[in-house]
mmCIF file of C-alpha atoms and ligand atoms in Angstrom:
data_model
loop_
_atom_site.group_PDB
_atom_site.id
_atom_site.type_symbol
_atom_site.label_atom_id
_atom_site.label_comp_id
_atom_site.label_asym_id
_atom_site.label_seq_id
_atom_site.Cartn_x
_atom_site.Cartn_y
_atom_site.Cartn_z
ATOM 1 C CA MET A 139 8.345 -57.078 -69.144
ATOM 2 C CA LYS A 140 6.557 -58.899 -71.937
ATOM 3 C CA ILE A 141 4.020 -56.554 -73.499
ATOM 4 C CA GLY A 142 1.309 -57.187 -76.099
ATOM 5 C CA MET A 143 0.905 -53.995 -78.164
ATOM 6 C CA VAL A 144 -2.409 -53.786 -80.004
ATOM 7 C CA CYS A 145 -2.750 -51.027 -82.573
ATOM 8 C CA TYR A 146 -3.697 -49.953 -86.071
ATOM 9 C CA PRO A 147 -0.678 -50.574 -88.293
ATOM 10 C CA THR A 148 -1.303 -47.525 -90.502
ATOM 11 C CA PHE A 149 0.161 -44.032 -90.884
ATOM 12 C CA GLY A 150 -2.369 -42.635 -88.347
ATOM 13 C CA GLY A 151 -1.024 -41.079 -85.160
ATOM 14 C CA SER A 152 -2.236 -43.849 -82.848
ATOM 15 C CA GLY A 153 -0.376 -46.494 -84.860
ATOM 16 C CA VAL A 154 2.744 -44.360 -85.018
ATOM 17 C CA ILE A 155 2.755 -43.767 -81.251
ATOM 18 C CA ALA A 156 2.145 -47.472 -80.495
ATOM 19 C CA THR A 157 4.923 -48.521 -82.872
ATOM 20 C CA GLU A 158 7.451 -45.985 -81.616
ATOM 21 C CA LEU A 159 6.585 -46.834 -78.029
ATOM 22 C CA GLY A 160 7.094 -50.531 -78.749
ATOM 23 C CA LYS A 161 10.427 -49.882 -80.469
ATOM 24 C CA ALA A 162 11.678 -47.746 -77.584
ATOM 25 C CA LEU A 163 10.554 -50.286 -74.945
ATOM 26 C CA ALA A 164 12.254 -53.076 -76.920
ATOM 27 C CA ALA A 165 15.456 -51.026 -77.040
ATOM 28 C CA LYS A 166 15.310 -50.853 -73.209
ATOM 29 C CA GLY A 167 15.101 -54.653 -73.018
ATOM 30 C CA HIS A 168 11.360 -55.285 -72.808
ATOM 31 C CA GLU A 169 9.862 -57.919 -75.104
ATOM 32 C CA ILE A 170 7.187 -56.457 -77.387
ATOM 33 C CA HIS A 171 4.527 -58.436 -79.248
ATOM 34 C CA PHE A 172 2.647 -56.389 -81.844
ATOM 35 C CA ILE A 173 -0.816 -57.792 -82.523
ATOM 36 C CA THR A 174 -2.501 -56.289 -85.575
ATOM 37 C CA TYR A 175 -3.656 -57.057 -89.141
ATOM 38 C CA SER A 176 -0.502 -56.030 -90.970
ATOM 39 C CA GLN A 177 3.065 -55.030 -90.176
ATOM 40 C CA PRO A 178 3.016 -51.522 -88.620
ATOM 41 C CA VAL A 179 4.391 -49.018 -91.178
ATOM 42 C CA ARG A 180 6.879 -47.451 -88.780
ATOM 43 C CA LEU A 181 8.262 -50.790 -87.569
ATOM 44 C CA GLY A 182 11.016 -51.029 -90.170
ATOM 45 C CA SER A 183 13.205 -54.056 -90.502
ATOM 46 C CA PHE A 184 13.937 -56.749 -87.933
ATOM 47 C CA ARG A 185 14.678 -55.531 -84.431
ATOM 48 C CA LYS A 186 15.736 -57.353 -81.304
ATOM 49 C CA ASN A 187 12.940 -58.026 -78.763
ATOM 50 C CA ILE A 188 10.151 -57.264 -81.249
ATOM 51 C CA PHE A 189 7.652 -59.841 -82.486
ATOM 52 C CA TYR A 190 4.723 -59.419 -84.794
ATOM 53 C CA HIS A 191 1.533 -61.533 -84.710
ATOM 54 C CA GLU A 192 -0.755 -61.049 -87.666
ATOM 55 C CA VAL A 193 -4.517 -61.149 -87.262
ATOM 56 C CA ASN A 194 -6.053 -62.864 -90.291
ATOM 57 C CA VAL A 195 -9.812 -62.932 -90.720
ATOM 58 C CA SER A 196 -10.838 -65.718 -93.065
ATOM 59 C CA ASP A 197 -13.254 -65.010 -95.844
ATOM 60 C CA TYR A 198 -16.478 -66.931 -95.328
ATOM 61 C CA PRO A 199 -19.555 -66.345 -97.519
ATOM 62 C CA LEU A 200 -21.841 -65.979 -94.504
ATOM 63 C CA PHE A 201 -19.904 -62.973 -93.199
ATOM 64 C CA LEU A 202 -21.258 -59.754 -94.599
ATOM 65 C CA TYR A 203 -18.840 -58.013 -92.213
ATOM 66 C CA PRO A 204 -15.633 -59.895 -91.317
ATOM 67 C CA PRO A 205 -15.577 -60.456 -87.505
ATOM 68 C CA TYR A 206 -12.183 -58.800 -86.957
ATOM 69 C CA GLU A 207 -12.766 -58.112 -83.260
ATOM 70 C CA LEU A 208 -13.369 -61.782 -82.464
ATOM 71 C CA VAL A 209 -10.310 -62.971 -84.352
ATOM 72 C CA LEU A 210 -8.265 -60.214 -82.698
ATOM 73 C CA ALA A 211 -9.467 -61.292 -79.238
ATOM 74 C CA SER A 212 -8.607 -64.938 -80.034
ATOM 75 C CA LYS A 213 -5.145 -63.875 -81.213
ATOM 76 C CA MET A 214 -4.617 -61.959 -77.975
ATOM 77 C CA VAL A 215 -5.563 -65.073 -76.007
ATOM 78 C CA ASP A 216 -3.147 -67.163 -78.054
ATOM 79 C CA VAL A 217 -0.251 -64.716 -77.671
ATOM 80 C CA ALA A 218 -0.938 -64.265 -73.967
ATOM 81 C CA LYS A 219 -0.906 -68.019 -73.339
ATOM 82 C CA TYR A 220 1.977 -69.087 -75.510
ATOM 83 C CA GLU A 221 4.265 -66.028 -75.343
ATOM 84 C CA LYS A 222 3.399 -65.552 -71.664
ATOM 85 C CA ILE A 223 2.914 -61.799 -71.937
ATOM 86 C CA ASP A 224 2.481 -59.810 -68.725
ATOM 87 C CA LEU A 225 0.028 -57.232 -70.003
ATOM 88 C CA LEU A 226 -1.814 -55.908 -73.047
ATOM 89 C CA HIS A 227 -1.576 -52.272 -74.149
ATOM 90 C CA ALA A 228 -4.495 -51.398 -76.468
ATOM 91 C CA HIS A 229 -4.144 -48.231 -78.559
ATOM 92 C CA TYR A 230 -7.489 -46.836 -79.696
ATOM 93 C CA ALA A 231 -10.716 -47.851 -77.964
ATOM 94 C CA ILE A 232 -12.464 -49.422 -80.960
ATOM 95 C CA PRO A 233 -12.157 -52.340 -81.311
ATOM 96 C CA HIS A 234 -8.898 -52.834 -79.452
ATOM 97 C CA ALA A 235 -9.990 -52.067 -75.904
ATOM 98 C CA SER A 236 -13.192 -54.101 -76.178
ATOM 99 C CA ALA A 237 -11.402 -57.032 -77.861
ATOM 100 C CA ALA A 238 -8.773 -56.884 -75.079
ATOM 101 C CA TYR A 239 -11.535 -57.130 -72.467
ATOM 102 C CA THR A 240 -12.958 -60.209 -74.206
ATOM 103 C CA ALA A 241 -9.498 -61.786 -74.256
ATOM 104 C CA LYS A 242 -9.007 -60.968 -70.585
ATOM 105 C CA GLN A 243 -12.281 -62.715 -69.682
ATOM 106 C CA VAL A 244 -11.435 -65.805 -71.754
ATOM 107 C CA LEU A 245 -8.055 -66.036 -70.020
ATOM 108 C CA ALA A 246 -9.615 -65.500 -66.581
ATOM 109 C CA GLU A 247 -11.651 -68.698 -67.131
ATOM 110 C CA GLU A 248 -8.317 -70.502 -67.333
ATOM 111 C CA GLY A 249 -6.915 -68.808 -64.267
ATOM 112 C CA ILE A 250 -4.693 -66.413 -66.192
ATOM 113 C CA HIS A 251 -4.771 -62.757 -65.192
ATOM 114 C CA LEU A 252 -3.945 -60.334 -67.998
ATOM 115 C CA PRO A 253 -4.069 -56.602 -67.166
ATOM 116 C CA VAL A 254 -5.251 -54.309 -69.974
ATOM 117 C CA ILE A 255 -4.074 -50.735 -70.478
ATOM 118 C CA THR A 256 -6.083 -48.614 -72.909
ATOM 119 C CA THR A 257 -4.679 -45.476 -74.507
ATOM 120 C CA LEU A 258 -7.262 -43.115 -76.006
ATOM 121 C CA HIS A 259 -6.024 -41.229 -79.046
ATOM 122 C CA GLY A 260 -8.768 -38.907 -80.182
ATOM 123 C CA THR A 261 -10.936 -39.925 -83.072
ATOM 124 C CA ASP A 262 -12.035 -42.986 -81.034
ATOM 125 C CA ILE A 263 -13.561 -40.487 -78.597
ATOM 126 C CA THR A 264 -14.191 -37.206 -80.391
ATOM 127 C CA LEU A 265 -15.603 -38.581 -83.673
ATOM 128 C CA LEU A 266 -16.789 -42.148 -83.020
ATOM 129 C CA GLY A 267 -17.765 -41.227 -79.464
ATOM 130 C CA LYS A 268 -20.479 -38.989 -80.869
ATOM 131 C CA ASP A 269 -22.005 -42.025 -82.600
ATOM 132 C CA ALA A 270 -24.614 -43.536 -80.271
ATOM 133 C CA SER A 271 -24.106 -46.986 -81.805
ATOM 134 C CA PHE A 272 -20.585 -47.220 -80.337
ATOM 135 C CA GLU A 273 -21.081 -45.402 -77.037
ATOM 136 C CA PRO A 274 -22.151 -48.237 -74.676
ATOM 137 C CA VAL A 275 -19.315 -50.542 -75.735
ATOM 138 C CA ILE A 276 -16.653 -47.807 -75.646
ATOM 139 C CA SER A 277 -17.780 -46.712 -72.160
ATOM 140 C CA PHE A 278 -17.742 -50.321 -70.977
ATOM 141 C CA ALA A 279 -14.275 -51.035 -72.400
ATOM 142 C CA ILE A 280 -12.864 -47.862 -70.848
ATOM 143 C CA ASN A 281 -14.414 -48.574 -67.458
ATOM 144 C CA LYS A 282 -13.179 -52.180 -67.472
ATOM 145 C CA SER A 283 -9.565 -51.451 -68.455
ATOM 146 C CA ASP A 284 -7.037 -51.827 -65.647
ATOM 147 C CA ALA A 285 -5.567 -48.419 -66.556
ATOM 148 C CA VAL A 286 -6.547 -45.774 -69.077
ATOM 149 C CA THR A 287 -4.415 -43.016 -70.503
ATOM 150 C CA ALA A 288 -5.305 -40.132 -72.840
ATOM 151 C CA VAL A 289 -2.882 -38.168 -74.982
ATOM 152 C CA SER A 290 -4.030 -34.733 -73.767
ATOM 153 C CA HIS A 291 -6.062 -33.048 -71.034
ATOM 154 C CA SER A 292 -8.506 -31.982 -73.724
ATOM 155 C CA LEU A 293 -9.096 -35.592 -74.725
ATOM 156 C CA ARG A 294 -9.500 -36.661 -71.118
ATOM 157 C CA ASN A 295 -12.149 -33.941 -70.602
ATOM 158 C CA ASP A 296 -13.939 -34.980 -73.820
ATOM 159 C CA THR A 297 -13.988 -38.567 -72.636
ATOM 160 C CA TYR A 298 -15.670 -37.604 -69.349
ATOM 161 C CA LYS A 299 -18.093 -35.349 -71.253
ATOM 162 C CA LEU A 300 -19.079 -37.809 -73.993
ATOM 163 C CA PHE A 301 -19.059 -41.160 -72.161
ATOM 164 C CA GLY A 302 -20.422 -42.710 -69.037
ATOM 165 C CA VAL A 303 -16.895 -42.998 -67.687
ATOM 166 C CA ASN A 304 -16.305 -42.767 -63.956
ATOM 167 C CA ARG A 305 -12.703 -43.837 -63.497
ATOM 168 C CA ASP A 306 -9.264 -42.252 -63.455
ATOM 169 C CA ILE A 307 -7.717 -41.350 -66.795
ATOM 170 C CA GLU A 308 -4.055 -40.401 -66.719
ATOM 171 C CA VAL A 309 -2.780 -37.907 -69.287
ATOM 172 C CA ILE A 310 0.403 -39.109 -70.995
ATOM 173 C CA PRO A 311 1.162 -36.854 -73.934
ATOM 174 C CA ASN A 312 2.490 -38.060 -77.252
ATOM 175 C CA PHE A 313 6.222 -38.006 -77.827
ATOM 176 C CA VAL A 314 8.986 -37.779 -80.420
ATOM 177 C CA ASP A 315 12.370 -39.370 -80.708
ATOM 178 C CA LEU A 316 14.406 -36.287 -81.575
ATOM 179 C CA GLU A 317 17.658 -38.142 -82.056
ATOM 180 C CA SER A 318 16.461 -40.832 -84.396
ATOM 181 C CA MET A 319 14.516 -38.290 -86.481
ATOM 182 C CA ARG A 320 17.805 -36.560 -87.188
ATOM 183 C CA GLU A 321 19.577 -39.838 -87.898
ATOM 184 C CA GLU A 322 16.974 -40.639 -90.582
ATOM 185 C CA LEU A 323 17.935 -37.576 -92.639
ATOM 186 C CA ARG A 324 19.623 -38.555 -95.877
ATOM 187 C CA VAL A 325 18.464 -36.261 -98.635
ATOM 188 C CA ASP A 326 18.245 -32.470 -98.753
ATOM 189 C CA MET A 327 14.912 -31.845 -100.479
ATOM 190 C CA ARG A 328 15.119 -28.017 -100.542
ATOM 191 C CA GLN A 329 16.637 -27.949 -104.003
ATOM 192 C CA GLU A 330 13.802 -30.137 -105.208
ATOM 193 C CA TYR A 331 10.927 -28.172 -103.732
ATOM 194 C CA ALA A 332 12.293 -24.637 -103.522
ATOM 195 C CA PRO A 333 15.075 -24.233 -106.118
ATOM 196 C CA HIS A 334 14.815 -20.416 -106.074
ATOM 197 C CA GLY A 335 15.005 -20.002 -102.320
ATOM 198 C CA GLU A 336 11.220 -19.908 -101.827
ATOM 199 C CA LYS A 337 9.851 -20.386 -98.310
ATOM 200 C CA LEU A 338 8.181 -23.766 -97.817
ATOM 201 C CA LEU A 339 4.825 -24.312 -96.135
ATOM 202 C CA LEU A 340 3.974 -27.904 -95.298
ATOM 203 C CA HIS A 341 0.844 -29.851 -94.433
ATOM 204 C CA ILE A 342 0.805 -33.557 -93.526
ATOM 205 C CA SER A 343 -2.349 -35.529 -92.818
ATOM 206 C CA ASN A 344 -4.683 -38.309 -93.890
ATOM 207 C CA PHE A 345 -6.813 -35.706 -95.786
ATOM 208 C CA ARG A 346 -9.909 -36.635 -93.857
ATOM 209 C CA PRO A 347 -12.616 -33.951 -93.424
ATOM 210 C CA VAL A 348 -11.589 -33.405 -89.766
ATOM 211 C CA LYS A 349 -8.215 -32.073 -90.989
ATOM 212 C CA ASN A 350 -9.803 -29.152 -92.939
ATOM 213 C CA VAL A 351 -7.328 -29.668 -95.764
ATOM 214 C CA LEU A 352 -9.175 -27.154 -97.968
ATOM 215 C CA ASP A 353 -8.367 -24.437 -95.417
ATOM 216 C CA VAL A 354 -4.657 -25.042 -96.079
ATOM 217 C CA ILE A 355 -5.252 -24.283 -99.771
ATOM 218 C CA ARG A 356 -7.504 -21.287 -98.994
ATOM 219 C CA MET A 357 -4.880 -19.878 -96.659
ATOM 220 C CA PHE A 358 -2.106 -20.306 -99.218
ATOM 221 C CA ALA A 359 -4.247 -18.633 -101.896
ATOM 222 C CA LEU A 360 -4.561 -15.603 -99.597
ATOM 223 C CA LEU A 361 -0.831 -15.231 -98.954
ATOM 224 C CA LYS A 362 0.814 -16.423 -102.163
ATOM 225 C CA ASP A 363 1.047 -12.969 -103.773
ATOM 226 C CA GLN A 364 2.632 -11.422 -100.704
ATOM 227 C CA CYS A 365 5.651 -13.717 -100.366
ATOM 228 C CA SER A 366 7.787 -16.057 -102.384
ATOM 229 C CA ALA A 367 6.587 -19.423 -101.118
ATOM 230 C CA LYS A 368 5.525 -22.892 -102.087
ATOM 231 C CA LEU A 369 3.195 -25.340 -100.405
ATOM 232 C CA VAL A 370 3.902 -29.061 -99.988
ATOM 233 C CA MET A 371 0.902 -31.287 -99.254
ATOM 234 C CA VAL A 372 1.890 -34.709 -97.893
ATOM 235 C CA GLY A 373 -0.628 -37.517 -97.483
ATOM 236 C CA ASP A 374 -3.696 -38.825 -99.173
ATOM 237 C CA GLY A 375 -7.330 -39.356 -98.397
ATOM 238 C CA PRO A 376 -10.906 -38.397 -99.173
ATOM 239 C CA GLU A 377 -10.313 -34.615 -99.510
ATOM 240 C CA ARG A 378 -7.319 -34.814 -101.858
ATOM 241 C CA SER A 379 -9.131 -34.353 -105.155
ATOM 242 C CA ARG A 380 -11.145 -31.405 -103.809
ATOM 243 C CA ALA A 381 -7.887 -29.846 -102.609
ATOM 244 C CA GLU A 382 -6.288 -30.336 -106.030
ATOM 245 C CA GLN A 383 -9.382 -28.869 -107.698
ATOM 246 C CA LEU A 384 -9.197 -25.803 -105.438
ATOM 247 C CA CYS A 385 -5.555 -25.258 -106.441
ATOM 248 C CA ARG A 386 -6.608 -25.309 -110.112
ATOM 249 C CA GLU A 387 -9.372 -22.803 -109.450
ATOM 250 C CA HIS A 388 -6.820 -20.469 -107.840
ATOM 251 C CA ASP A 389 -4.430 -21.078 -110.731
ATOM 252 C CA MET A 390 -1.586 -21.970 -108.356
ATOM 253 C CA CYS A 391 -0.780 -25.611 -109.192
ATOM 254 C CA HIS A 392 2.786 -24.632 -110.067
ATOM 255 C CA ARG A 393 3.271 -23.552 -106.444
ATOM 256 C CA VAL A 394 1.597 -26.495 -104.698
ATOM 257 C CA ILE A 395 3.140 -29.982 -104.641
ATOM 258 C CA PHE A 396 1.029 -33.001 -103.694
ATOM 259 C CA THR A 397 3.463 -35.765 -102.767
ATOM 260 C CA GLY A 398 0.937 -38.475 -101.707
ATOM 261 C CA MET A 399 1.789 -40.582 -98.664
ATOM 262 C CA LEU A 400 5.397 -40.553 -97.499
ATOM 263 C CA LYS A 401 6.591 -43.408 -95.325
ATOM 264 C CA ASN A 402 9.062 -41.150 -93.612
ATOM 265 C CA PRO A 403 8.172 -37.443 -93.584
ATOM 266 C CA THR A 404 11.360 -36.387 -91.773
ATOM 267 C CA GLU A 405 13.193 -35.254 -94.927
ATOM 268 C CA VAL A 406 10.442 -32.925 -96.081
ATOM 269 C CA LEU A 407 9.991 -31.647 -92.494
ATOM 270 C CA SER A 408 13.670 -30.801 -92.323
ATOM 271 C CA VAL A 409 13.347 -28.252 -95.146
ATOM 272 C CA ALA A 410 9.972 -26.751 -94.195
ATOM 273 C CA ASP A 411 9.614 -23.206 -92.836
ATOM 274 C CA LEU A 412 6.051 -23.482 -91.509
ATOM 275 C CA PHE A 413 3.743 -26.397 -90.715
ATOM 276 C CA VAL A 414 0.031 -25.798 -91.258
ATOM 277 C CA LEU A 415 -2.630 -27.732 -89.287
ATOM 278 C CA PRO A 416 -6.096 -26.132 -89.566
ATOM 279 C CA SER A 417 -7.982 -29.139 -88.068
ATOM 280 C CA GLU A 418 -11.573 -29.001 -86.980
ATOM 281 C CA SER A 419 -10.585 -31.116 -83.963
ATOM 282 C CA GLU A 420 -7.262 -32.575 -82.879
ATOM 283 C CA SER A 421 -6.776 -34.413 -79.595
ATOM 284 C CA PHE A 422 -3.021 -33.842 -79.664
ATOM 285 C CA GLY A 423 -1.572 -33.143 -83.124
ATOM 286 C CA LEU A 424 1.331 -35.580 -83.426
ATOM 287 C CA ALA A 425 2.178 -34.286 -86.919
ATOM 288 C CA ALA A 426 2.632 -30.799 -85.428
ATOM 289 C CA LEU A 427 4.936 -32.195 -82.734
ATOM 290 C CA GLU A 428 7.020 -33.993 -85.368
ATOM 291 C CA ALA A 429 7.268 -30.706 -87.282
ATOM 292 C CA MET A 430 8.410 -28.862 -84.153
ATOM 293 C CA ALA A 431 10.974 -31.605 -83.521
ATOM 294 C CA MET A 432 12.519 -30.606 -86.858
ATOM 295 C CA GLY A 433 12.431 -26.922 -85.839
ATOM 296 C CA VAL A 434 9.324 -26.004 -87.831
ATOM 297 C CA PRO A 435 6.863 -23.500 -86.269
ATOM 298 C CA VAL A 436 3.188 -24.411 -86.432
ATOM 299 C CA ILE A 437 0.255 -22.405 -87.796
ATOM 300 C CA SER A 438 -2.717 -24.251 -86.333
ATOM 301 C CA THR A 439 -6.207 -23.942 -85.017
ATOM 302 C CA ASN A 440 -6.720 -23.578 -81.285
ATOM 303 C CA THR A 441 -8.903 -26.662 -81.004
ATOM 304 C CA GLY A 442 -8.664 -29.752 -78.735
ATOM 305 C CA GLY A 443 -5.173 -30.516 -77.453
ATOM 306 C CA LEU A 444 -3.312 -28.181 -79.829
ATOM 307 C CA PRO A 445 -2.966 -25.371 -77.235
ATOM 308 C CA GLU A 446 -1.262 -27.925 -74.937
ATOM 309 C CA LEU A 447 1.463 -28.246 -77.559
ATOM 310 C CA ASN A 448 1.650 -25.114 -79.677
ATOM 311 C CA ARG A 449 2.439 -21.873 -77.807
ATOM 312 C CA HIS A 450 0.790 -18.902 -79.521
ATOM 313 C CA GLY A 451 3.375 -16.249 -80.395
ATOM 314 C CA VAL A 452 6.260 -18.507 -79.312
ATOM 315 C CA THR A 453 6.367 -21.821 -81.194
ATOM 316 C CA GLY A 454 3.751 -20.864 -83.781
ATOM 317 C CA MET A 455 0.395 -19.144 -84.023
ATOM 318 C CA MET A 456 -3.170 -20.312 -83.471
ATOM 319 C CA SER A 457 -6.494 -19.206 -84.949
ATOM 320 C CA ASP A 458 -10.138 -20.167 -84.584
ATOM 321 C CA VAL A 459 -11.274 -23.089 -86.726
ATOM 322 C CA GLY A 460 -12.051 -21.843 -90.244
ATOM 323 C CA ASP A 461 -10.463 -18.390 -89.865
ATOM 324 C CA VAL A 462 -8.152 -18.695 -92.877
ATOM 325 C CA GLU A 463 -7.579 -14.901 -93.081
ATOM 326 C CA ASP A 464 -6.121 -14.946 -89.583
ATOM 327 C CA MET A 465 -3.980 -17.985 -90.442
ATOM 328 C CA ALA A 466 -2.671 -16.267 -93.607
ATOM 329 C CA ARG A 467 -1.869 -13.115 -91.592
ATOM 330 C CA HIS A 468 -0.003 -15.167 -89.000
ATOM 331 C CA ALA A 469 1.943 -17.061 -91.660
ATOM 332 C CA LEU A 470 2.975 -13.854 -93.446
ATOM 333 C CA SER A 471 4.108 -12.290 -90.168
ATOM 334 C CA LEU A 472 6.667 -15.073 -89.941
ATOM 335 C CA LEU A 473 7.525 -15.704 -93.584
ATOM 336 C CA ASN A 474 8.314 -12.022 -94.219
ATOM 337 C CA ASP A 475 10.405 -11.527 -91.093
ATOM 338 C CA GLU A 476 13.558 -13.670 -91.138
ATOM 339 C CA GLN A 477 14.589 -12.883 -87.560
ATOM 340 C CA ARG A 478 11.161 -13.642 -86.126
ATOM 341 C CA LEU A 479 10.952 -16.863 -88.126
ATOM 342 C CA ALA A 480 14.389 -17.957 -86.868
ATOM 343 C CA ARG A 481 13.318 -17.265 -83.284
ATOM 344 C CA PHE A 482 10.122 -19.286 -83.678
ATOM 345 C CA LYS A 483 12.087 -22.165 -85.231
ATOM 346 C CA LYS A 484 14.367 -22.281 -82.209
ATOM 347 C CA ASN A 485 11.403 -22.128 -79.824
ATOM 348 C CA ALA A 486 9.565 -24.902 -81.673
ATOM 349 C CA LEU A 487 12.550 -27.214 -81.339
ATOM 350 C CA ALA A 488 12.966 -26.384 -77.643
ATOM 351 C CA ARG A 489 9.265 -27.056 -77.015
ATOM 352 C CA ALA A 490 9.467 -30.409 -78.801
ATOM 353 C CA ALA A 491 12.155 -31.444 -76.337
ATOM 354 C CA ASP A 492 9.472 -31.271 -73.572
ATOM 355 C CA PHE A 493 7.862 -34.220 -75.365
ATOM 356 C CA SER A 494 11.009 -36.193 -75.995
ATOM 357 C CA ILE A 495 10.654 -39.941 -75.728
ATOM 358 C CA ASP A 496 13.020 -40.274 -72.754
ATOM 359 C CA LYS A 497 10.634 -38.087 -70.727
ATOM 360 C CA ILE A 498 7.452 -39.909 -71.768
ATOM 361 C CA LEU A 499 8.561 -43.561 -71.867
ATOM 362 C CA PRO A 500 9.007 -43.846 -68.050
ATOM 363 C CA LEU A 501 5.418 -42.616 -67.593
ATOM 364 C CA TYR A 502 4.121 -45.613 -69.551
ATOM 365 C CA GLU A 503 6.503 -47.959 -67.714
ATOM 366 C CA LYS A 504 5.149 -46.630 -64.418
ATOM 367 C CA VAL A 505 1.568 -47.406 -65.533
ATOM 368 C CA TYR A 506 2.656 -50.943 -66.472
ATOM 369 C CA HIS A 507 4.334 -51.492 -63.091
ATOM 370 C CA THR A 508 1.281 -50.153 -61.229
ATOM 371 C CA VAL A 509 -1.185 -52.507 -62.976
ATOM 372 C CA LEU A 510 1.154 -55.453 -62.405
ATOM 373 C CA GLN A 511 1.563 -54.634 -58.729
ATOM 374 C CA THR A 512 -2.206 -54.376 -58.180
ATOM 375 C CA ALA A 513 -2.808 -57.623 -60.092
HETATM 376 O O1 GMT B 96 -5.731 -37.704 -86.883
HETATM 377 C C1 GMT B 96 -6.157 -38.746 -87.349
HETATM 378 O O2 GMT B 96 -7.046 -38.763 -88.172
HETATM 379 C C2 GMT B 96 -5.528 -40.057 -86.933
HETATM 380 C C3 GMT B 96 -5.777 -40.288 -85.494
HETATM 381 C C4 GMT B 96 -5.445 -41.706 -85.037
HETATM 382 O O3 GMT B 96 -6.197 -42.163 -84.231
HETATM 383 O O4 GMT B 96 -4.463 -42.295 -85.427
HETATM 384 O O5 GMT B 96 -5.037 -39.356 -84.729
HETATM 385 C C5 GMT B 96 -5.427 -39.133 -83.389
HETATM 386 O O6 GMT B 96 -4.399 -39.680 -82.571
HETATM 387 C C6 GMT B 96 -3.123 -39.039 -82.686
HETATM 388 C C7 GMT B 96 -2.106 -39.805 -81.838
HETATM 389 O O7 GMT B 96 -2.434 -39.762 -80.484
HETATM 390 C C8 GMT B 96 -3.264 -37.576 -82.290
HETATM 391 O O8 GMT B 96 -2.017 -36.926 -82.399
HETATM 392 C C9 GMT B 96 -4.271 -36.891 -83.225
HETATM 393 O O9 GMT B 96 -4.460 -35.551 -82.781
HETATM 394 C C10 GMT B 96 -5.606 -37.635 -83.163
HETATM 395 N N1 GMT B 96 -6.496 -37.095 -84.209
HETATM 396 C C11 GMT B 96 -7.576 -36.374 -83.923
HETATM 397 O O10 GMT B 96 -7.935 -36.104 -82.813
HETATM 398 C C12 GMT B 96 -8.347 -35.881 -85.107
#
């Protein structure tokens, strides 16, 4: 199949999933055309069957806001016509699904049928969906897609709750490529971060308010005197300076490392003992799945899709949003009990295998075949 993959090219989970899906489909022989405004970060160097079409919005003095969605739709039309793609897979409703619908209509005028599959990832529904200014267009784009998937049951339920959506939404969970994550390992970072055998807690996110990054620091402040541990904070974003300030106030900067963004977090994941994700809302929690794929148990909240991934008392522990005392208690119960921690590590890895790419990829292929057959 020839597939147009429309996504955000950034470190965010939706871009990562779209890129990894495209890479895996290309490895199986499909031809993948990424359509986005810059090269997706996880794409890496040249690969067979993968093409990249950049969307460039020209700067024109009349435009207070650059019309990205229009240029994106025109690019989709161009790629569809000249690369002869069979279908478009839009990751994230805004503006990808609505731009895809525009492209589909333009092509229909020329007698070309282009099915559109929309995958909902979370913030497009749970955060932006609450904004009345987006709601009518998101609902329309979802209803008009030829197939819609959501990355968890929780996200599917939120979509029905928040939008005027009356169609089927199939749940296809996010995935990891366990093998290639291991292949990417080159450096052992434990000596760097924990030279005296300290336990390592790890948080990775875009440091947006929804991630509750300050709760990671508050939790660490509560447990730091009861175990020998360090905290590694990977990522960057609006809450970073407040998080750094909070570390200073607790006088624990020597035990907290802020690495900034890391292109490939696998190396730091491979030496972590616990992954901490205290999010306010999380439709799936791809970062937690990537941690589990490296055998790292997860201390998380019990919000959104996280309970569909993390098994309380088995692969990690879950607490109510904001309950940092409970999170600290849970973390200590693992950090101070080697045997229990080792058991949880094994369970986390086994659970990640339920989301391995070879199990999930065929589900997307089936959706593609179905929309093509009903075309
Ligand atoms: O979490 C973010 O802020 C990034 C966001 C995105 O759209 O890239 O992540 C969402 O999609 C991921 C991939 O499906 C999910 O794993 C994340 O849980 C989801 N984020 C939220 O729901 C907050």
